[in-house]
Short mmCIF file of C-alpha atoms and ligand atoms in Angstrom, two decimals:
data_model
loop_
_atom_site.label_atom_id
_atom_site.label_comp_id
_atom_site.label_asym_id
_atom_site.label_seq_id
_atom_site.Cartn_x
_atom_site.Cartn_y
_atom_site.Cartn_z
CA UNK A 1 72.51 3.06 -50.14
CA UNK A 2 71.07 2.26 -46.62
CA UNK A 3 67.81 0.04 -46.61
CA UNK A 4 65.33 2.49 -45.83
CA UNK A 5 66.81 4.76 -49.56
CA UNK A 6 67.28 1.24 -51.47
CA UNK A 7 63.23 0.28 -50.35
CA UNK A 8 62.71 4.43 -51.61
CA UNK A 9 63.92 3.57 -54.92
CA UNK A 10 61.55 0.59 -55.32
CA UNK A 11 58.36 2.46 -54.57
CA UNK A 12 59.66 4.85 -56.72
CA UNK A 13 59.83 2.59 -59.25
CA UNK A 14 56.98 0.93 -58.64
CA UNK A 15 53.77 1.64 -60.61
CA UNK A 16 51.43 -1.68 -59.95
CA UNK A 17 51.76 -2.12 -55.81
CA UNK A 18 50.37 -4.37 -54.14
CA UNK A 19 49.80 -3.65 -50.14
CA UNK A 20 48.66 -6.57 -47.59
CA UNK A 21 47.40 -4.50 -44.04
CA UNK A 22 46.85 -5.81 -40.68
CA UNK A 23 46.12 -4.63 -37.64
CA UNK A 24 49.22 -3.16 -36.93
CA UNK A 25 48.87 -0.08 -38.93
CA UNK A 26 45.85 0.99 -36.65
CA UNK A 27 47.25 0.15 -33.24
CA UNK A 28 48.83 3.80 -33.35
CA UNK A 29 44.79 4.85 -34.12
CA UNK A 30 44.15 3.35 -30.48
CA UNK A 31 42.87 -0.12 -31.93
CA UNK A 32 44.65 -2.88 -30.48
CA UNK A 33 45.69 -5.75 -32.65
CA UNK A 34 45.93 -9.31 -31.48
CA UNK A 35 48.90 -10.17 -30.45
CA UNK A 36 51.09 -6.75 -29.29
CA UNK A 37 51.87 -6.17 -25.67
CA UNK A 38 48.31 -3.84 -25.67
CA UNK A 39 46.25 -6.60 -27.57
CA UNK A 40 42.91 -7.79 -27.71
CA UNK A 41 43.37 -10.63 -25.56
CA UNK A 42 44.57 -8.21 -22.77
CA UNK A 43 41.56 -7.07 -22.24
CA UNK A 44 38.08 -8.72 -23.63
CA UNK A 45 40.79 -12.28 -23.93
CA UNK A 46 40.97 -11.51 -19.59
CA UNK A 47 37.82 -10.55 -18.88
CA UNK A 48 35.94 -13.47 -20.85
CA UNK A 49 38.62 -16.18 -19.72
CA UNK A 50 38.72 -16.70 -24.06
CA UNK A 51 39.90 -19.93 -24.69
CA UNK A 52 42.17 -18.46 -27.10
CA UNK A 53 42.79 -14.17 -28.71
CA UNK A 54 40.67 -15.20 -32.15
CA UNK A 55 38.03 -16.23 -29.84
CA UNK A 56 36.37 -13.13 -30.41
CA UNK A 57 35.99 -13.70 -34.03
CA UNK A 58 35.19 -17.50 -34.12
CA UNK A 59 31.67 -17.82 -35.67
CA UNK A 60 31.43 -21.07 -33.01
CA UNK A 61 32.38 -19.32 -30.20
CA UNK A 62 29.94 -16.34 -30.83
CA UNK A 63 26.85 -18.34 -31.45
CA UNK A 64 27.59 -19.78 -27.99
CA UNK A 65 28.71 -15.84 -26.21
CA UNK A 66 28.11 -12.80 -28.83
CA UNK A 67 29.31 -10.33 -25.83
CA UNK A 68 32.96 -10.50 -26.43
CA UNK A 69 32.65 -9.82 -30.11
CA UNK A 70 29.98 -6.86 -29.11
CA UNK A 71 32.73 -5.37 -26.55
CA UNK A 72 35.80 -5.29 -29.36
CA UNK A 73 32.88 -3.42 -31.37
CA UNK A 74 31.93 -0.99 -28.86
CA UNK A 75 35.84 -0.26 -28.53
CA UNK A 76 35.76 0.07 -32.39
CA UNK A 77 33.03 2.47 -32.84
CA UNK A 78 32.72 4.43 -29.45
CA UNK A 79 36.61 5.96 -30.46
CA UNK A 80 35.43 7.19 -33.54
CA UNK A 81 39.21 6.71 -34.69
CA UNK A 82 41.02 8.68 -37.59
CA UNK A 83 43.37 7.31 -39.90
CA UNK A 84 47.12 7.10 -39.27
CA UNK A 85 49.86 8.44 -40.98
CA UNK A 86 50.34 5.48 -42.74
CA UNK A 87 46.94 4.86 -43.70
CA UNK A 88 47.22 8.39 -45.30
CA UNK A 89 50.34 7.60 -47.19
CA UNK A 90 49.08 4.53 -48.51
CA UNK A 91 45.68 6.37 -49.69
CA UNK A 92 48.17 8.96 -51.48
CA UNK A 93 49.87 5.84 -53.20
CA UNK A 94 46.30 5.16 -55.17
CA UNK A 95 44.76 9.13 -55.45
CA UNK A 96 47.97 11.01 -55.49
CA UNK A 97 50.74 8.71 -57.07
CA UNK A 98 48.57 6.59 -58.81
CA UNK A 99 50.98 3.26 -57.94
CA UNK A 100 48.22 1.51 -56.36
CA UNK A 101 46.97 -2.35 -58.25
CA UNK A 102 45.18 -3.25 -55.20
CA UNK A 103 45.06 -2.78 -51.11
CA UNK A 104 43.86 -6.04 -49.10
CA UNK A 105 42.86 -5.05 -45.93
CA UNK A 106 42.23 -8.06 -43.01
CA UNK A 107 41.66 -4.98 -40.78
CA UNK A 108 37.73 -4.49 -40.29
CA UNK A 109 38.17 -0.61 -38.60
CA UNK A 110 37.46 0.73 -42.27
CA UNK A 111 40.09 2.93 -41.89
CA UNK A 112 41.32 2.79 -45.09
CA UNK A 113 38.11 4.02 -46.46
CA UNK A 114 37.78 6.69 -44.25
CA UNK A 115 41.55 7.67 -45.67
CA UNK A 116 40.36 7.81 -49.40
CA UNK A 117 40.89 4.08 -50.64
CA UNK A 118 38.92 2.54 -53.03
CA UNK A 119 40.82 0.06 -54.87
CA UNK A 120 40.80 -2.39 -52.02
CA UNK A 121 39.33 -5.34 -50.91
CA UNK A 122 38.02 -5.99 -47.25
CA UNK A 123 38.95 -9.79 -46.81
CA UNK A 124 37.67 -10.17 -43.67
CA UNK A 125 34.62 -7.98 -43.96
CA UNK A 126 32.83 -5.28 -42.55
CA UNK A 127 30.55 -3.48 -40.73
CA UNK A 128 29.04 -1.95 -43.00
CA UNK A 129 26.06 -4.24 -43.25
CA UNK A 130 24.60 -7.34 -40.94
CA UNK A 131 22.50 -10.05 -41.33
CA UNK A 132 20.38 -12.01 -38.98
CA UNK A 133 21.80 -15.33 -38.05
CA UNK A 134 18.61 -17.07 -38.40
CA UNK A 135 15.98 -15.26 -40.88
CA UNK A 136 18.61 -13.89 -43.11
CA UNK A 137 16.91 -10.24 -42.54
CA UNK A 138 19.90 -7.68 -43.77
CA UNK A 139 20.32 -4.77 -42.25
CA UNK A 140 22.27 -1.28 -42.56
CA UNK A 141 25.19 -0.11 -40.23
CA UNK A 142 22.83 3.64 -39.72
CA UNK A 143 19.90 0.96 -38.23
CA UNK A 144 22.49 -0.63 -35.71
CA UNK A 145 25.07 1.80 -34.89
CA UNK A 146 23.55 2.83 -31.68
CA UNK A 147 23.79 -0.42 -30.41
CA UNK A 148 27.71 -1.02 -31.20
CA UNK A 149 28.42 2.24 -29.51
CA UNK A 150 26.93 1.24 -26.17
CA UNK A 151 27.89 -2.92 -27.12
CA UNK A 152 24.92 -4.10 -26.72
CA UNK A 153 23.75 -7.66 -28.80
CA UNK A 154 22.02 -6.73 -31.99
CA UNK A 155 18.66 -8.39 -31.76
CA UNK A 156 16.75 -8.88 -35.23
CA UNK A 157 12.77 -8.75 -35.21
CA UNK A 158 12.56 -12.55 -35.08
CA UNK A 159 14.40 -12.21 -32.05
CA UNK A 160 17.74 -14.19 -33.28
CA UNK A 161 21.14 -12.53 -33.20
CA UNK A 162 22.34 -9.95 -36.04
CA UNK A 163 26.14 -10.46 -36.97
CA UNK A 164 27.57 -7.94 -38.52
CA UNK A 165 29.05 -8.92 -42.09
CA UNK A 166 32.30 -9.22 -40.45
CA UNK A 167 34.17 -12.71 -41.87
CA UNK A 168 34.91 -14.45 -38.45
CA UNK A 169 36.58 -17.49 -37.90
CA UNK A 170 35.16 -20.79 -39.66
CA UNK A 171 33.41 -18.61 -42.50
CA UNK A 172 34.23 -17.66 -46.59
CA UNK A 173 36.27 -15.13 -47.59
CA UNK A 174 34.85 -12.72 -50.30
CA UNK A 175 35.33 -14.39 -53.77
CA UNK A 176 36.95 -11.12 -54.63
CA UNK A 177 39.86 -11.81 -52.07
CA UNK A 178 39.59 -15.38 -53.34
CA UNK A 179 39.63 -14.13 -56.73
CA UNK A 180 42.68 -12.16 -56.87
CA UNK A 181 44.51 -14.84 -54.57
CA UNK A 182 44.04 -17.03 -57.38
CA UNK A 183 44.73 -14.74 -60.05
CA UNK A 184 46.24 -11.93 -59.13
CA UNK A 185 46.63 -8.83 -61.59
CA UNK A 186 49.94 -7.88 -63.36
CA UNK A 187 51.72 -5.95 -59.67
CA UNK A 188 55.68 -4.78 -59.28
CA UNK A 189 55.96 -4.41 -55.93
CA UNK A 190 54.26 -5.92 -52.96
CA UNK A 191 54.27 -4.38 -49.67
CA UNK A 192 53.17 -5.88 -46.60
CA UNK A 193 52.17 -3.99 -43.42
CA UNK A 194 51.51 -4.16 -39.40
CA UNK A 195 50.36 -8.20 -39.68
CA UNK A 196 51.77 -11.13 -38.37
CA UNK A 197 51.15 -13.35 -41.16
CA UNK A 198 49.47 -16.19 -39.21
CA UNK A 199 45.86 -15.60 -40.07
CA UNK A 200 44.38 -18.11 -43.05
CA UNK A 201 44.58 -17.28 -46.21
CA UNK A 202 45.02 -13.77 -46.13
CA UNK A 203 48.61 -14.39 -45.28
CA UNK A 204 49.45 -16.40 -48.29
CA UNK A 205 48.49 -13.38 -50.61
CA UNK A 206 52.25 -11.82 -50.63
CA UNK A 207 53.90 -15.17 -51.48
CA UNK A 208 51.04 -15.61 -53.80
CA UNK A 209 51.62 -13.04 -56.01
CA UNK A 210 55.40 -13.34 -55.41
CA UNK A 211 55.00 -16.95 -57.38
CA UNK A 212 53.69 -14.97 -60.17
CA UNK A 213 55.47 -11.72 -61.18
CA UNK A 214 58.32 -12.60 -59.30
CA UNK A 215 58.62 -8.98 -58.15
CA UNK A 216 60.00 -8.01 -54.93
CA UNK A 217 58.91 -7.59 -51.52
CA UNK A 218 58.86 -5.50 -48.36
CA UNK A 219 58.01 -6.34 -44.68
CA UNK A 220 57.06 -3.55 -42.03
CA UNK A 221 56.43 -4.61 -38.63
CA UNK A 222 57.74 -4.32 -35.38
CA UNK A 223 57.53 -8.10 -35.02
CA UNK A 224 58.94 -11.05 -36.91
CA UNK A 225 56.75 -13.58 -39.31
CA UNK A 226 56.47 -16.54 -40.06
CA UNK A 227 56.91 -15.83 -43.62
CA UNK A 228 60.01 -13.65 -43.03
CA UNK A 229 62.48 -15.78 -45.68
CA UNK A 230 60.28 -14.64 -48.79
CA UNK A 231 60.55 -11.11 -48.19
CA UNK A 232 63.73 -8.93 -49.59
CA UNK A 233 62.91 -6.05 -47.41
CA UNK A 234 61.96 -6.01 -43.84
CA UNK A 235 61.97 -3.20 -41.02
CA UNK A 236 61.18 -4.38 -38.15
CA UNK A 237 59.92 -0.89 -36.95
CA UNK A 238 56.84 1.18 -35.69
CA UNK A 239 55.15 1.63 -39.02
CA UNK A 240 53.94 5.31 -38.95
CA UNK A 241 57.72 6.65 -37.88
CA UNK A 242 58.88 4.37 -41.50
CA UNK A 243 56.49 5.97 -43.42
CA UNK A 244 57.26 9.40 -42.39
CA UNK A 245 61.10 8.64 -42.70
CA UNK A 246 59.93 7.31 -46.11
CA UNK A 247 57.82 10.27 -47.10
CA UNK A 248 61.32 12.11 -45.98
CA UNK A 249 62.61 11.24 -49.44
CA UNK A 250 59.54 10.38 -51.79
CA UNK A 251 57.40 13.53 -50.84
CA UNK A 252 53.97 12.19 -51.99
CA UNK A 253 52.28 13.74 -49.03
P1 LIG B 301 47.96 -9.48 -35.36
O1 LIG B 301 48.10 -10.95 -35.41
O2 LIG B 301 47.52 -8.84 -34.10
O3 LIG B 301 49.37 -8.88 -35.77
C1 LIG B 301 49.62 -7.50 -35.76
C2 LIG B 301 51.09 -7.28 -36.06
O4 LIG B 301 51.28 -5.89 -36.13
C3 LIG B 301 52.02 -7.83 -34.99
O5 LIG B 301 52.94 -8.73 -35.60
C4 LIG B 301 52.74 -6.59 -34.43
O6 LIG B 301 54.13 -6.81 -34.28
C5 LIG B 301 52.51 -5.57 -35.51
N1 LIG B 301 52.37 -4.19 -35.01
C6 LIG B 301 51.50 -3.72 -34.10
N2 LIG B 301 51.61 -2.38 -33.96
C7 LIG B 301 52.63 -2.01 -34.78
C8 LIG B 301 53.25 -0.77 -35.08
N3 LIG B 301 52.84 0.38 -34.52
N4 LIG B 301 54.27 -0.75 -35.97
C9 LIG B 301 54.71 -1.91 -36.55
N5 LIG B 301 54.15 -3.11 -36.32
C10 LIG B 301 53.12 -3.16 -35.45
O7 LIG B 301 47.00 -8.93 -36.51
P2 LIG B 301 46.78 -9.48 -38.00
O8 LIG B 301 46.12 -8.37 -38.74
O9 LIG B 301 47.97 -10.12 -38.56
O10 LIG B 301 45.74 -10.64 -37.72
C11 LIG B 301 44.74 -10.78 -38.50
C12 LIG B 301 43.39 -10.63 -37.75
C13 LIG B 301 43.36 -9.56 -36.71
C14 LIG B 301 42.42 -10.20 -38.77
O11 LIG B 301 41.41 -11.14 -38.83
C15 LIG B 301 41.85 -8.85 -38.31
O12 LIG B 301 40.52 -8.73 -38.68
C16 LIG B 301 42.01 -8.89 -36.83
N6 LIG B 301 42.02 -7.57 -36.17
C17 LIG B 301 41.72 -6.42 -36.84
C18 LIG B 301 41.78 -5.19 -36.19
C19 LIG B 301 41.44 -3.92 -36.94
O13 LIG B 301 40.55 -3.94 -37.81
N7 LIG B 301 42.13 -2.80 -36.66
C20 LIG B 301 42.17 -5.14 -34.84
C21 LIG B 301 42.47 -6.35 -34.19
C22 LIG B 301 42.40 -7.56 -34.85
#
């Protein structure tokens, strides 16, 4: 058995996955991630001299200059991008397959939603709602859309800034993501997916879980980890083409 058929016959086996997404599985979606050779800091990083790529989402850094935070937004909602392959597959693993125990998501492009999940948990947030920075006034993602399209500063009526209820730098996590670090439900299999594992404490969720069930683990992305040692599976490999080659043999979709 080659990798790619041995890493088959786990999913196959698998009924209680658990999947850990970054922004890798979107960069084929046209949203860049961080650190790839198309990244965030190529672009708003350059043109805002950031002092460093998370910049963007560093709750210090954007009381002090919102803009660069607005411009990633604008990218994000001006696109309108659709699901990848992957993102469909993995929505297939919860509606179709029913192997699903939970999807964490650090991604904030709700892409996974717009694919069909709904066992999943947004760690770092979302746009779905905002509040202002300094009333507290909340407000819906149909009353500010407009304004991340064109990236403009969201302005509350008290005239402070309106952050959308993305979880930037220096901020909580939900206590469902802290929840289920802590205490993670019975899971076989946990599959982790287009991140590089350096983001706080999203990335300790595989080993996490791993320390539990004692279960095995799988690693795609085109880039190494630092985590690497603790998985028992890892392609190093775009992560749409894998899932196609590993729809090849599992037909779900
Ligand atoms: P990251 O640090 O940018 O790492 C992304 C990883 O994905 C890298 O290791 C790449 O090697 C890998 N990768 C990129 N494209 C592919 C591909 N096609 N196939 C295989 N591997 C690929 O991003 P993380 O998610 O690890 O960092 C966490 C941050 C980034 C979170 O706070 C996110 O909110 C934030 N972020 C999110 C988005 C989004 O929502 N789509 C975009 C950019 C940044």
């Amino acid at each position: 058995m080659d990798k790619l058929e041995k890493i088959c016959s786990v999913i196959d086996k698998s009924q209680k996955i658990v999947i850990l997404t970054g922004a890798g599985i979107s960069t084929s979606c046209g949203i860049p991630d961080f650190r790839g050779p198309t990244g965030i800091y190529n672009y708003v990083g350059k043109k805002y001299n950031l002092p460093y790529p998370e910049a963007v989402f560093d709750i210090d850094y954007f009381y002090q200059k919102p803009q660069p935070f607005f411009d990633f937004s604008k990218e994000l909602f001006i696109n309108k991008p659709q699901p990848s392959f992957a993102h469909k597959y993995i929505a297939a693993l919860e509606n179709k397959a029913n192997k699903l125990n939970m999807l964490v998501t650090q991604n904030i492009d709700m892409l996974h939603e717009l694919a069909g999940n709904k066992k999943m948990i947004a760690c770092h947030g979302t746009y779905h709602t905002a509040h202002c920075t300094k009333c507290g006034k909340k407000y819906m993602l149909n009353q500010y859309e407009a304004k991340l399209k064109n990236g403009e500063i969201i302005n509350c009526e008290c005239g402070s800034i309106v952050k959308p209820d993305i979880v930037f730098f220096g901020e909580s996590l939900p206590a469902s993501f802290i929840d289920f670090l802590d205490n993670p439900t019975p899971t076989d299999l946990v599959m982790t997916i287009g991140t590089s594992l350096t983001v706080q404490p999203a990335c300790l969720l595989p080993i996490a879980v791993k320390r539990k069930y004692d279960i095995p683990m799988i690693l795609i992305n085109k880039d190494s980890t630092p985590y690497d040692k603790a998985f028992d599976y890892i392609i190093n490999d775009d992560i749409d083409e894998t899932f196609k080659r590993i729809n090849e043999q599992l037909k779900l979709i």
